mmCIF file of N, CA and C in Angstrom:
data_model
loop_
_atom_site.group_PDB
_atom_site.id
_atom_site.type_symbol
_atom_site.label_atom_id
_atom_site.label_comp_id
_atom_site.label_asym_id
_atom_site.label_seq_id
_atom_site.Cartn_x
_atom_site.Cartn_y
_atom_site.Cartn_z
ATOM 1 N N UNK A 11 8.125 0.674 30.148
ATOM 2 C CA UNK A 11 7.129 1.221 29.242
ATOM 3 C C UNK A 11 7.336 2.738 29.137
ATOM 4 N N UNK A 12 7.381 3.219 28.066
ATOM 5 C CA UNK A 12 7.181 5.016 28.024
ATOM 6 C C UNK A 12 5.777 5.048 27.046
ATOM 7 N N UNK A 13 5.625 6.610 27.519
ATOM 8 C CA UNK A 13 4.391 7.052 27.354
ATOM 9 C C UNK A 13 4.584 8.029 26.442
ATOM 10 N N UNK A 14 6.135 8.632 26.340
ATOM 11 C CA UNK A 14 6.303 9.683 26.153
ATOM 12 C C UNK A 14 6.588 9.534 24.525
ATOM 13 N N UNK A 15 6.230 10.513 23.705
ATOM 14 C CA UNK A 15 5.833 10.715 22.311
ATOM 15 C C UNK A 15 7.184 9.899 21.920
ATOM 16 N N UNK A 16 7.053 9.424 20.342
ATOM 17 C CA UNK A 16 7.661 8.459 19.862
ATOM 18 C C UNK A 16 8.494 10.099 18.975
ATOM 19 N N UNK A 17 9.979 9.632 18.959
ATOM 20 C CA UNK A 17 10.674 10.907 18.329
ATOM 21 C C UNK A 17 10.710 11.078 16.972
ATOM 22 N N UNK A 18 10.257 9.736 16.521
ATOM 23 C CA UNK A 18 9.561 9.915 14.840
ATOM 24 C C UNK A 18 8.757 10.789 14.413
ATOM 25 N N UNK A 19 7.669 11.397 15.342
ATOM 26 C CA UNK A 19 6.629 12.667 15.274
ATOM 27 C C UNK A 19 5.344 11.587 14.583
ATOM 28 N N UNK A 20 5.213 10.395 14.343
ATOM 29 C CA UNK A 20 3.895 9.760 13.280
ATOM 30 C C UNK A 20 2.623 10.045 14.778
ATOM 31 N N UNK A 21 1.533 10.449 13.914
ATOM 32 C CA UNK A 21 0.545 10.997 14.732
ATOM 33 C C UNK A 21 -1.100 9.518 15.262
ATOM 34 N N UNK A 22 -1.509 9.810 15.771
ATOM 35 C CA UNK A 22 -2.880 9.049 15.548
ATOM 36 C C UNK A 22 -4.265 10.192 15.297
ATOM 37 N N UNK A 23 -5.214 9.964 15.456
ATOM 38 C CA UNK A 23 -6.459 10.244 15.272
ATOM 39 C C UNK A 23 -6.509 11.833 15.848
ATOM 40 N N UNK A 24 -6.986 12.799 15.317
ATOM 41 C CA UNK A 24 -6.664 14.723 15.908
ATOM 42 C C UNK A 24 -5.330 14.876 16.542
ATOM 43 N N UNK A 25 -4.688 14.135 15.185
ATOM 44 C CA UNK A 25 -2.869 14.727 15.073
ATOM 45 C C UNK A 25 -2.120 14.418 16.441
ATOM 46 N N UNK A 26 -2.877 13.717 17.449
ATOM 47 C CA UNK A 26 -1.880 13.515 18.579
ATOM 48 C C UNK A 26 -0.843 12.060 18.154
ATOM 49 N N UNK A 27 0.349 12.848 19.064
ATOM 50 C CA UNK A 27 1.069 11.918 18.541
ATOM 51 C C UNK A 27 1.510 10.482 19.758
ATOM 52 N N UNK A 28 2.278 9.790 19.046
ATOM 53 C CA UNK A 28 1.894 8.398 19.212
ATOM 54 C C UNK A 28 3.061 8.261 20.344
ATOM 55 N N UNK A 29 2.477 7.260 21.287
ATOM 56 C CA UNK A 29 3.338 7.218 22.249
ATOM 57 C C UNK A 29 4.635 6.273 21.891
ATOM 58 N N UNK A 30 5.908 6.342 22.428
ATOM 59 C CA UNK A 30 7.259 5.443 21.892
ATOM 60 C C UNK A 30 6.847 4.086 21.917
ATOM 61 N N UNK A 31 6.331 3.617 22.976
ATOM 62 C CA UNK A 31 6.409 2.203 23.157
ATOM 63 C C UNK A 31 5.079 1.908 22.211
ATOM 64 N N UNK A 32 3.988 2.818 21.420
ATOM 65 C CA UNK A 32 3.008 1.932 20.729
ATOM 66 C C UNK A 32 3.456 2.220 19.494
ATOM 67 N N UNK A 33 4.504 2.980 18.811
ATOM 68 C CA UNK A 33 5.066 3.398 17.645
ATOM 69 C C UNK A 33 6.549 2.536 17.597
ATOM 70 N N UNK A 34 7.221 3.061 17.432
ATOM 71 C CA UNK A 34 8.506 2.798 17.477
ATOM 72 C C UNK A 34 9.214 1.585 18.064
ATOM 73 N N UNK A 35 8.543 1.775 19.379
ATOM 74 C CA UNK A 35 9.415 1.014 20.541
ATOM 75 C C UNK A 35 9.075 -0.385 20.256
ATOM 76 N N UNK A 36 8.100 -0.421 19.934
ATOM 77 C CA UNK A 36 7.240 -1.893 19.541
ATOM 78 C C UNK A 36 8.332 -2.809 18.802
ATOM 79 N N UNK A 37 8.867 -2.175 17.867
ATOM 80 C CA UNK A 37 10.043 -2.769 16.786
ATOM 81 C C UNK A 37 11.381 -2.222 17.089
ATOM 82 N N UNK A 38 12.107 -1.451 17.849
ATOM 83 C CA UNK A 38 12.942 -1.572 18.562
ATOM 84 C C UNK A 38 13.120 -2.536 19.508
ATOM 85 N N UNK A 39 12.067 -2.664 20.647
ATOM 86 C CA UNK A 39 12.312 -3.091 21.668
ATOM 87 C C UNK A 39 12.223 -5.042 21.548
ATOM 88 N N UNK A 40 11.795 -5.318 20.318
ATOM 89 C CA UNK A 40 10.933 -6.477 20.481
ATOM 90 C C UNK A 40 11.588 -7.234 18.467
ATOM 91 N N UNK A 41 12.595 -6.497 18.101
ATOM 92 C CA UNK A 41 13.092 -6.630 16.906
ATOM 93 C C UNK A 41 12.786 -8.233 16.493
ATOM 94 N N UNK A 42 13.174 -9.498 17.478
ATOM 95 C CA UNK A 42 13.383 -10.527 16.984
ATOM 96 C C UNK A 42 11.776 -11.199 16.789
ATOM 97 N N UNK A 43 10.907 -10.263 17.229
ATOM 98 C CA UNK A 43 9.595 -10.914 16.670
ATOM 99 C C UNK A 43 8.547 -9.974 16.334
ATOM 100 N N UNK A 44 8.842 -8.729 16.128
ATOM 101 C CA UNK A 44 8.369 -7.510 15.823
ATOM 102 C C UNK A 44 8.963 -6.935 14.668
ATOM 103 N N UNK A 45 8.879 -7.604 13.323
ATOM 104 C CA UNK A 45 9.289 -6.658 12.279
ATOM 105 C C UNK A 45 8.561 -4.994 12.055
ATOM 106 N N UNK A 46 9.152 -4.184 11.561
ATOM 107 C CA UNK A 46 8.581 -3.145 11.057
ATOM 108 C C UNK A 46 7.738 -3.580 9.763
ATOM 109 N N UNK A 47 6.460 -3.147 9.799
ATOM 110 C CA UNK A 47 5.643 -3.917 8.373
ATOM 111 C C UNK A 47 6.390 -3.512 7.230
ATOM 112 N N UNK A 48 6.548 -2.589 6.940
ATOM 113 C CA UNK A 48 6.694 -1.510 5.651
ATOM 114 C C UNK A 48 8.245 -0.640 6.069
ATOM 115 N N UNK A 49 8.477 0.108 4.727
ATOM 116 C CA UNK A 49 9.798 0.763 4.593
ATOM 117 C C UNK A 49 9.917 1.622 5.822
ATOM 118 N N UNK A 50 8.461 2.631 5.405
ATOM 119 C CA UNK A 50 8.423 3.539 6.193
ATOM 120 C C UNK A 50 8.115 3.956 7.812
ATOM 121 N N UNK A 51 7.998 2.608 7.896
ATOM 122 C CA UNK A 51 7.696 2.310 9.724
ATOM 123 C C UNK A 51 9.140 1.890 10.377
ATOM 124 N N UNK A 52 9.992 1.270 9.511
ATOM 125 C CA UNK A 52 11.796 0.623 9.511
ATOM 126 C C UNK A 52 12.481 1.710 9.387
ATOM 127 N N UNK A 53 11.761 2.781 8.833
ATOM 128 C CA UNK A 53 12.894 4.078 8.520
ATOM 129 C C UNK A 53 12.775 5.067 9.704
ATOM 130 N N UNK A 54 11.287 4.736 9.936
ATOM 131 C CA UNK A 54 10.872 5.987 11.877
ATOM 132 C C UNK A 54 11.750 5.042 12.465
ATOM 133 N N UNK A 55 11.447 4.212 12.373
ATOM 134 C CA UNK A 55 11.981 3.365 13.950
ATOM 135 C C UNK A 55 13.808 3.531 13.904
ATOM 136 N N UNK A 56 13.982 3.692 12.326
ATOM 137 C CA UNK A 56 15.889 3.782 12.276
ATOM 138 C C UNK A 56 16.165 5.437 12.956
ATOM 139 N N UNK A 57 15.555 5.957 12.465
ATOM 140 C CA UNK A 57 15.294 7.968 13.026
ATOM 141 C C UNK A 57 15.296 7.310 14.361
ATOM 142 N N UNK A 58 14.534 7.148 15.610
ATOM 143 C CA UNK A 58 13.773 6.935 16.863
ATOM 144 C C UNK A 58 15.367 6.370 17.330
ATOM 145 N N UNK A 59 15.763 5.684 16.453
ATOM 146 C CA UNK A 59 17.233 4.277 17.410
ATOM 147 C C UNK A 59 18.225 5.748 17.281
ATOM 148 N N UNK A 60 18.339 6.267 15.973
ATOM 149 C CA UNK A 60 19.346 7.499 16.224
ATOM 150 C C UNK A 60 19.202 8.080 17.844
ATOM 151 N N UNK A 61 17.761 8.917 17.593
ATOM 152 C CA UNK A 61 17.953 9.666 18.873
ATOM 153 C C UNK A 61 17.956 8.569 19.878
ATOM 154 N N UNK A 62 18.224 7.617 20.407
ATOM 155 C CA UNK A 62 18.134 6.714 21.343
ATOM 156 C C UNK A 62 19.857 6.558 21.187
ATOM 157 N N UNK A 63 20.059 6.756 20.845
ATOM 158 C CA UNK A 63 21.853 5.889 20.776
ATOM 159 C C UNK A 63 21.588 4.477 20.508
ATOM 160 N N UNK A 64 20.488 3.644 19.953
ATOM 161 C CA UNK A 64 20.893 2.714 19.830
ATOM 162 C C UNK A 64 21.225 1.373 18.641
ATOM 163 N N UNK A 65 22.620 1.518 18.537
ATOM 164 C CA UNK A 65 23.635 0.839 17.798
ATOM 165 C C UNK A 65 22.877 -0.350 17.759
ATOM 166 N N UNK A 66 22.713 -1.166 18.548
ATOM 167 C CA UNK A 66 22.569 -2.540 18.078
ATOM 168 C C UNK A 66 21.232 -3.275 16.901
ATOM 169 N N UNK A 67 20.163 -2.190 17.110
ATOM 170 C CA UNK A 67 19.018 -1.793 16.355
ATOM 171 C C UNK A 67 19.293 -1.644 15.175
ATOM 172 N N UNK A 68 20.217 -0.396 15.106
ATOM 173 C CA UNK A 68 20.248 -0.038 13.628
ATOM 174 C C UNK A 68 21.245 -0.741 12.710
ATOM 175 N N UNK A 69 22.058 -1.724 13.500
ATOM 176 C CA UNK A 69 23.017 -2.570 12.757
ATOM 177 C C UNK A 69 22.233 -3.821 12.431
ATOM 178 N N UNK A 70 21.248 -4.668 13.217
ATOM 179 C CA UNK A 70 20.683 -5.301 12.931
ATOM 180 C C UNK A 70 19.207 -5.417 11.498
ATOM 181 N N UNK A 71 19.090 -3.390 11.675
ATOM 182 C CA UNK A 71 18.128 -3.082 10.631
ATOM 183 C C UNK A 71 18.720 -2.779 9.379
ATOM 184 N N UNK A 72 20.300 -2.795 9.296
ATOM 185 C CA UNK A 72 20.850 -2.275 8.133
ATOM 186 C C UNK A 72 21.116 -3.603 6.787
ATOM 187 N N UNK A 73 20.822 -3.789 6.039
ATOM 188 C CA UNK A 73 21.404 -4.704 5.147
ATOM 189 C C UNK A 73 22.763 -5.090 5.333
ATOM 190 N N UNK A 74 23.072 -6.717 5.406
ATOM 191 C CA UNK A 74 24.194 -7.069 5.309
ATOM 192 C C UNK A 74 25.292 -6.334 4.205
ATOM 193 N N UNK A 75 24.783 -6.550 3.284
ATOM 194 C CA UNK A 75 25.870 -6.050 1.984
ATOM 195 C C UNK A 75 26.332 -4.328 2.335
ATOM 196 N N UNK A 76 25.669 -3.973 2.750
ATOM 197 C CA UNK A 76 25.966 -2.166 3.161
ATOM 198 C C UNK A 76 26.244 -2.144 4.830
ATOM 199 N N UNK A 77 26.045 -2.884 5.378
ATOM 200 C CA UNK A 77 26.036 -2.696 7.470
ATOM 201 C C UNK A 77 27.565 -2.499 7.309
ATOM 202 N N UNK A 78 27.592 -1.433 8.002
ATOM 203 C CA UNK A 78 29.376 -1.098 8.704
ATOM 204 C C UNK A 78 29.269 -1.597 9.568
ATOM 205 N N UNK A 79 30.688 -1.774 9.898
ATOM 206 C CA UNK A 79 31.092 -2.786 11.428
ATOM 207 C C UNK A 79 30.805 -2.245 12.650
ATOM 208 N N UNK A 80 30.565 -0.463 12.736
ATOM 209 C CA UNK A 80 30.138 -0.162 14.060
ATOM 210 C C UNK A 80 29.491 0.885 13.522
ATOM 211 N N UNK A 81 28.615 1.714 14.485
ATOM 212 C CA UNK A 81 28.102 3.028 14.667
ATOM 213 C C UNK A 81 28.846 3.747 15.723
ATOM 214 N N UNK A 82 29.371 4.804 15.311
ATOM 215 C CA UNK A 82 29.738 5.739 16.363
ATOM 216 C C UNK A 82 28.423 6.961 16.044
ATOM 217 N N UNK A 83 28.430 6.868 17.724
ATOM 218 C CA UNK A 83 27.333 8.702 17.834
ATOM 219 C C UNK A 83 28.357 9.902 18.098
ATOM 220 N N UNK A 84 27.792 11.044 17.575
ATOM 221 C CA UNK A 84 28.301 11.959 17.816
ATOM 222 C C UNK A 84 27.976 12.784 19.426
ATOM 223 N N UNK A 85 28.411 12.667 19.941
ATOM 224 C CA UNK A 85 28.109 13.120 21.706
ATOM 225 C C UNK A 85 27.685 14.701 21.617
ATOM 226 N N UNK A 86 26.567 14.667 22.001
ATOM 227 C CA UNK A 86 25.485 16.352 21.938
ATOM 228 C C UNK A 86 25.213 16.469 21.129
ATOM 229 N N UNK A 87 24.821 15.517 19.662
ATOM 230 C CA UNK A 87 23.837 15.815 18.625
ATOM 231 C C UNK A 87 22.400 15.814 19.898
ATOM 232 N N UNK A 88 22.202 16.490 18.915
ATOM 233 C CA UNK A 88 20.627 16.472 19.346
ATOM 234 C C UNK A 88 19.198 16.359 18.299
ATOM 235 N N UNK A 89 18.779 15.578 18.246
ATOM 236 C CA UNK A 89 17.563 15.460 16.913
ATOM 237 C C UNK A 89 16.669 16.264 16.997
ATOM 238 N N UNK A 90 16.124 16.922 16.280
ATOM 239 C CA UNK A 90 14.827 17.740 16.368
ATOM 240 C C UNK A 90 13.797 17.502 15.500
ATOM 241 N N UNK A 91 13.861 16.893 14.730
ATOM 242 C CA UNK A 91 12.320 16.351 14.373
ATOM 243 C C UNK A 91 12.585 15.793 12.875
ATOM 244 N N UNK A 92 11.732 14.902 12.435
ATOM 245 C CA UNK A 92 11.839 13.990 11.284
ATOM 246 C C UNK A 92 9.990 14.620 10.289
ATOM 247 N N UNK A 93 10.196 14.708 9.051
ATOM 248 C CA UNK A 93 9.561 14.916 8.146
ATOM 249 C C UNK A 93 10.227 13.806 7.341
ATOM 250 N N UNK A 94 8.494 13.114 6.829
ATOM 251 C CA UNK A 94 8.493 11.852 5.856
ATOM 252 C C UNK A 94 8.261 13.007 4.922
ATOM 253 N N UNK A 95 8.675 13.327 3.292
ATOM 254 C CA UNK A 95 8.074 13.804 2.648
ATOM 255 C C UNK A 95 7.546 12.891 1.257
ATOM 256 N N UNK A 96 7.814 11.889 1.213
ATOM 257 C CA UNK A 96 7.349 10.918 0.570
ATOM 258 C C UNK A 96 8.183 9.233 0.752
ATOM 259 N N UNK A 97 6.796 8.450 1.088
ATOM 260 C CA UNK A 97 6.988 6.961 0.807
ATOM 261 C C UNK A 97 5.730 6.635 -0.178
ATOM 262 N N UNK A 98 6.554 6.090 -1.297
ATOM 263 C CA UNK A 98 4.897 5.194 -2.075
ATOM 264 C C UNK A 98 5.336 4.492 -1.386
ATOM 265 N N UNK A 99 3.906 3.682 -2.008
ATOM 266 C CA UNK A 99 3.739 1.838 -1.849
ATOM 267 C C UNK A 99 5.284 0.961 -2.504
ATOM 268 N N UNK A 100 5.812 -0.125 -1.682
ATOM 269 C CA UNK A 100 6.562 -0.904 -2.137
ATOM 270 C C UNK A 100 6.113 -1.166 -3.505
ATOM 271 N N UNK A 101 7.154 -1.922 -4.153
ATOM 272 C CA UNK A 101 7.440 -2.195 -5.527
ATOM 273 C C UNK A 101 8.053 -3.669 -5.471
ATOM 274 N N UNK A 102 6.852 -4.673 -4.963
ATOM 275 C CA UNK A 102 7.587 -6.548 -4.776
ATOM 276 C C UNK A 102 8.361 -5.938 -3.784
ATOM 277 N N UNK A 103 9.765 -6.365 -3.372
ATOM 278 C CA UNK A 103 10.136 -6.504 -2.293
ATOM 279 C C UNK A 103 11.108 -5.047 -2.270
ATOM 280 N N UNK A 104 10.925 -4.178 -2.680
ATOM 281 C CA UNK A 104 11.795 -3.080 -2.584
ATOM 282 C C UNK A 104 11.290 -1.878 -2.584
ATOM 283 N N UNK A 105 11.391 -0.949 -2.037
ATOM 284 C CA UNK A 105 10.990 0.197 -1.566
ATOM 285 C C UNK A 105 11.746 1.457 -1.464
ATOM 286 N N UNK A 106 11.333 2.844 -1.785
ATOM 287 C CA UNK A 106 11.807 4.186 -0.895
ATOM 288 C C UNK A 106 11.113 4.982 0.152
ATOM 289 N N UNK A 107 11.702 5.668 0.659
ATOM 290 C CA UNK A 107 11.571 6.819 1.994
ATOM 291 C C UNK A 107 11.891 7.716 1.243
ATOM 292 N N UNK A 108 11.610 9.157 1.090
ATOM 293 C CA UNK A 108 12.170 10.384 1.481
ATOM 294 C C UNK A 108 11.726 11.337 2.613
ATOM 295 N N UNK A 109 12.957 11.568 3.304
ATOM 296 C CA UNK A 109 12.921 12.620 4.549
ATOM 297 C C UNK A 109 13.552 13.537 4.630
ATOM 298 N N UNK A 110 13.228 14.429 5.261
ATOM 299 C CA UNK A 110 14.562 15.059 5.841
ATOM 300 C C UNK A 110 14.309 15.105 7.698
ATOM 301 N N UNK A 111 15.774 15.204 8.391
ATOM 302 C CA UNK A 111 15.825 14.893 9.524
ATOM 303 C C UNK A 111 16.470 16.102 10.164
ATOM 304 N N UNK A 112 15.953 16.632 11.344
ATOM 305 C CA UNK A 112 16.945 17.276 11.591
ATOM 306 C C UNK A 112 17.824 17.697 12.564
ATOM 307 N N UNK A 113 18.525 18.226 12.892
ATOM 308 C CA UNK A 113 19.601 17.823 14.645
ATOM 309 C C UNK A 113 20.721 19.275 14.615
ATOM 310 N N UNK A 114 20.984 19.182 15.971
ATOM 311 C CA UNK A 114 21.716 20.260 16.491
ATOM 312 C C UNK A 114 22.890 19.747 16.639
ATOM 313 N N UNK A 115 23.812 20.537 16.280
ATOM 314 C CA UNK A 115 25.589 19.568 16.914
ATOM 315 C C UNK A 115 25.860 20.105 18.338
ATOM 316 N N UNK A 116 26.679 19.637 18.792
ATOM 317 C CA UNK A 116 27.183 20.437 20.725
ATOM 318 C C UNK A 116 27.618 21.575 20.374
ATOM 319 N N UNK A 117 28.026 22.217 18.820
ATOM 320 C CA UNK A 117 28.143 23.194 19.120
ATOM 321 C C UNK A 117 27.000 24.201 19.226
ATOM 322 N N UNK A 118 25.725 23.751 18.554
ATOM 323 C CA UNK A 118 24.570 24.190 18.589
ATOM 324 C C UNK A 118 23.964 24.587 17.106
ATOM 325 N N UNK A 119 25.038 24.363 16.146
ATOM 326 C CA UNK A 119 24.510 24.526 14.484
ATOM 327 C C UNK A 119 23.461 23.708 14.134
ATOM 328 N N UNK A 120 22.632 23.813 13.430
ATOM 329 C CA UNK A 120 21.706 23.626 13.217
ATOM 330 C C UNK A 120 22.107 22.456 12.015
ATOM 331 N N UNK A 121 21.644 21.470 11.370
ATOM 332 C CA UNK A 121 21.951 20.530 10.448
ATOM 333 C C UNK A 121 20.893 19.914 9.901
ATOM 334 N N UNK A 122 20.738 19.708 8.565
ATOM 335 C CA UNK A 122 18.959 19.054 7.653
ATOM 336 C C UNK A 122 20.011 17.711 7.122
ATOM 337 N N UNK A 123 18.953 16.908 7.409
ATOM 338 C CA UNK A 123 19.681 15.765 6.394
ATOM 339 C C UNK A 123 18.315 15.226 5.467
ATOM 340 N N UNK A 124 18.655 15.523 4.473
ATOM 341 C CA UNK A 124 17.567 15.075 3.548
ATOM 342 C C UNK A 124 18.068 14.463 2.378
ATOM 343 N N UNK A 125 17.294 12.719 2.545
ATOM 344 C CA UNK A 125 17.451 11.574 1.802
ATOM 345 C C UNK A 125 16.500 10.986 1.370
ATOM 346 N N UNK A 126 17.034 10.765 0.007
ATOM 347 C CA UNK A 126 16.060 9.267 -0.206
ATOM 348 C C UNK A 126 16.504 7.746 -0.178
ATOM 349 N N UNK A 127 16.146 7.264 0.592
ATOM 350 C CA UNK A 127 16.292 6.271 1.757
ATOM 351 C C UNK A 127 16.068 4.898 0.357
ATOM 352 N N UNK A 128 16.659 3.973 -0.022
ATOM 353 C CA UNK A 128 16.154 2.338 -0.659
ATOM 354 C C UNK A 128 16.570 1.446 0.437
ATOM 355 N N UNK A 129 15.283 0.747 0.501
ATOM 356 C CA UNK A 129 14.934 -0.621 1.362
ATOM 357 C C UNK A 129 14.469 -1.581 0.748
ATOM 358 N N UNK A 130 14.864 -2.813 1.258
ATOM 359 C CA UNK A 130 14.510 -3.896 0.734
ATOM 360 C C UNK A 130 14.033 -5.026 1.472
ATOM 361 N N UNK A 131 12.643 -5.893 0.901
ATOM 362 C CA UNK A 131 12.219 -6.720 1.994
ATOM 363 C C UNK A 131 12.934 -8.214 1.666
ATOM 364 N N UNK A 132 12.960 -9.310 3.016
ATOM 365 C CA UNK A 132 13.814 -10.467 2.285
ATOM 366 C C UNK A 132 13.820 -11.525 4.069
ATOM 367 N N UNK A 133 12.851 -12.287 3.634
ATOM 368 C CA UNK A 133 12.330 -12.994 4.763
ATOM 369 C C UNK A 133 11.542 -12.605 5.496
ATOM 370 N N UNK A 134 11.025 -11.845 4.916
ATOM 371 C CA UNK A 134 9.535 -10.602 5.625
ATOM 372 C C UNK A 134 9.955 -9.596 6.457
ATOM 373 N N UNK A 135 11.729 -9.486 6.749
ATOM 374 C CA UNK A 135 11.902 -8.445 7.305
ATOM 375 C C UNK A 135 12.552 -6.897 6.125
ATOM 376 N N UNK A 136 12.271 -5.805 6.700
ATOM 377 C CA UNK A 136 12.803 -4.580 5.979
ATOM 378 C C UNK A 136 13.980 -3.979 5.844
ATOM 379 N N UNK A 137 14.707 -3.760 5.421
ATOM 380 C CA UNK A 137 16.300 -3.492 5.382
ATOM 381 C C UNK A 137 16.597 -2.420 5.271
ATOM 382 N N UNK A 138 17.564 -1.874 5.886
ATOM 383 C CA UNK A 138 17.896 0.019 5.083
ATOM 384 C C UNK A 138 19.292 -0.563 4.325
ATOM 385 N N UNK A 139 18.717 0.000 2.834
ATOM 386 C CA UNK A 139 20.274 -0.837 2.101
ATOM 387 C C UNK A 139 21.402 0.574 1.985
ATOM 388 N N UNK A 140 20.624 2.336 1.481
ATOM 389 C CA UNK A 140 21.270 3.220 1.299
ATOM 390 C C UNK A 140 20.220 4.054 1.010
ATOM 391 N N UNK A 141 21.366 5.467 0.442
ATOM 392 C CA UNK A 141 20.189 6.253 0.228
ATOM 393 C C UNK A 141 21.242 7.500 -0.604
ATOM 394 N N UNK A 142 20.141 8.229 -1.410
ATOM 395 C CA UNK A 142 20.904 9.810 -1.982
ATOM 396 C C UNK A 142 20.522 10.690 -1.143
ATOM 397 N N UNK A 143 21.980 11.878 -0.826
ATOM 398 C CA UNK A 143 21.111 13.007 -0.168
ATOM 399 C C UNK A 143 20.405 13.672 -1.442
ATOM 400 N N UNK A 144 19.484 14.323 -0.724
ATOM 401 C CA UNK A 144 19.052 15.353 -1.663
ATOM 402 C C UNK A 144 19.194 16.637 -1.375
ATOM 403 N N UNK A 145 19.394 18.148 -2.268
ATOM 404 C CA UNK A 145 19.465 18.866 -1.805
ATOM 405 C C UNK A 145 18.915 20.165 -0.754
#
């Protein structure tokens, strides 16, 4: 069990934020009977598996038609914090995210990744199919 803040940053009630295992971890840890409800709970939890290193999560959360055959991590990224700046409401079974994310390399440069994220639902689970950066 961790206690310790979920690396997505999503808050509860006077902005405190949410612990890993009642955010995130819930649908990481528990994937085969714990869908993420919505785009934007599949897209923290894909952020959360980054900083976690974990591959098997985010290959399982990626759409077949787009899933690459592996994830490689980059060794001493470091994440520093995720901004949702917009999810509407799904649209029937398809959806967007926009974020930007952001992380340190080992050499210590600073890096924004800002996307808009399309997901798609399909057996009640959520998919990350792709996304545009934005600038």
């Amino acid at each position: 069990m961790s206690a310790a803040p979920c690396p997505c940053g999503r808050t509860a009630g006077r902005n405190r934020p949410l612990a890993f295992d009642a955010c995130c971890g819930r649908y990481i840890g528990h994937y085969g009977d714990t869908p993420a409800p919505d785009a934007e709970s599949l897209m923290r939890s894909r952020y959360s598996a980054f900083v976690r290193e974990d591959g098997p999560y985010l290959l399982a959360t990626w759409h077949p038609s787009r899933r690459p055959a592996r994830i490689d991590f980059d060794g001493g990224t470091r994440w520093l914090g995720l901004d949702v700046r917009d999810a509407p409401p799904a649209t029937g079974e398809r959806a967007e995210v926009e974020f930007v994310a952001r992380q340190r390399d080992a050499g210590g440069r600073a890096h924004r990744l800002h996307e808009r994220s399309r997901f798609v639902r399909e057996d009640g689970r959520w998919y990350y199919v792709d996304g545009d950066l934005q600038p």
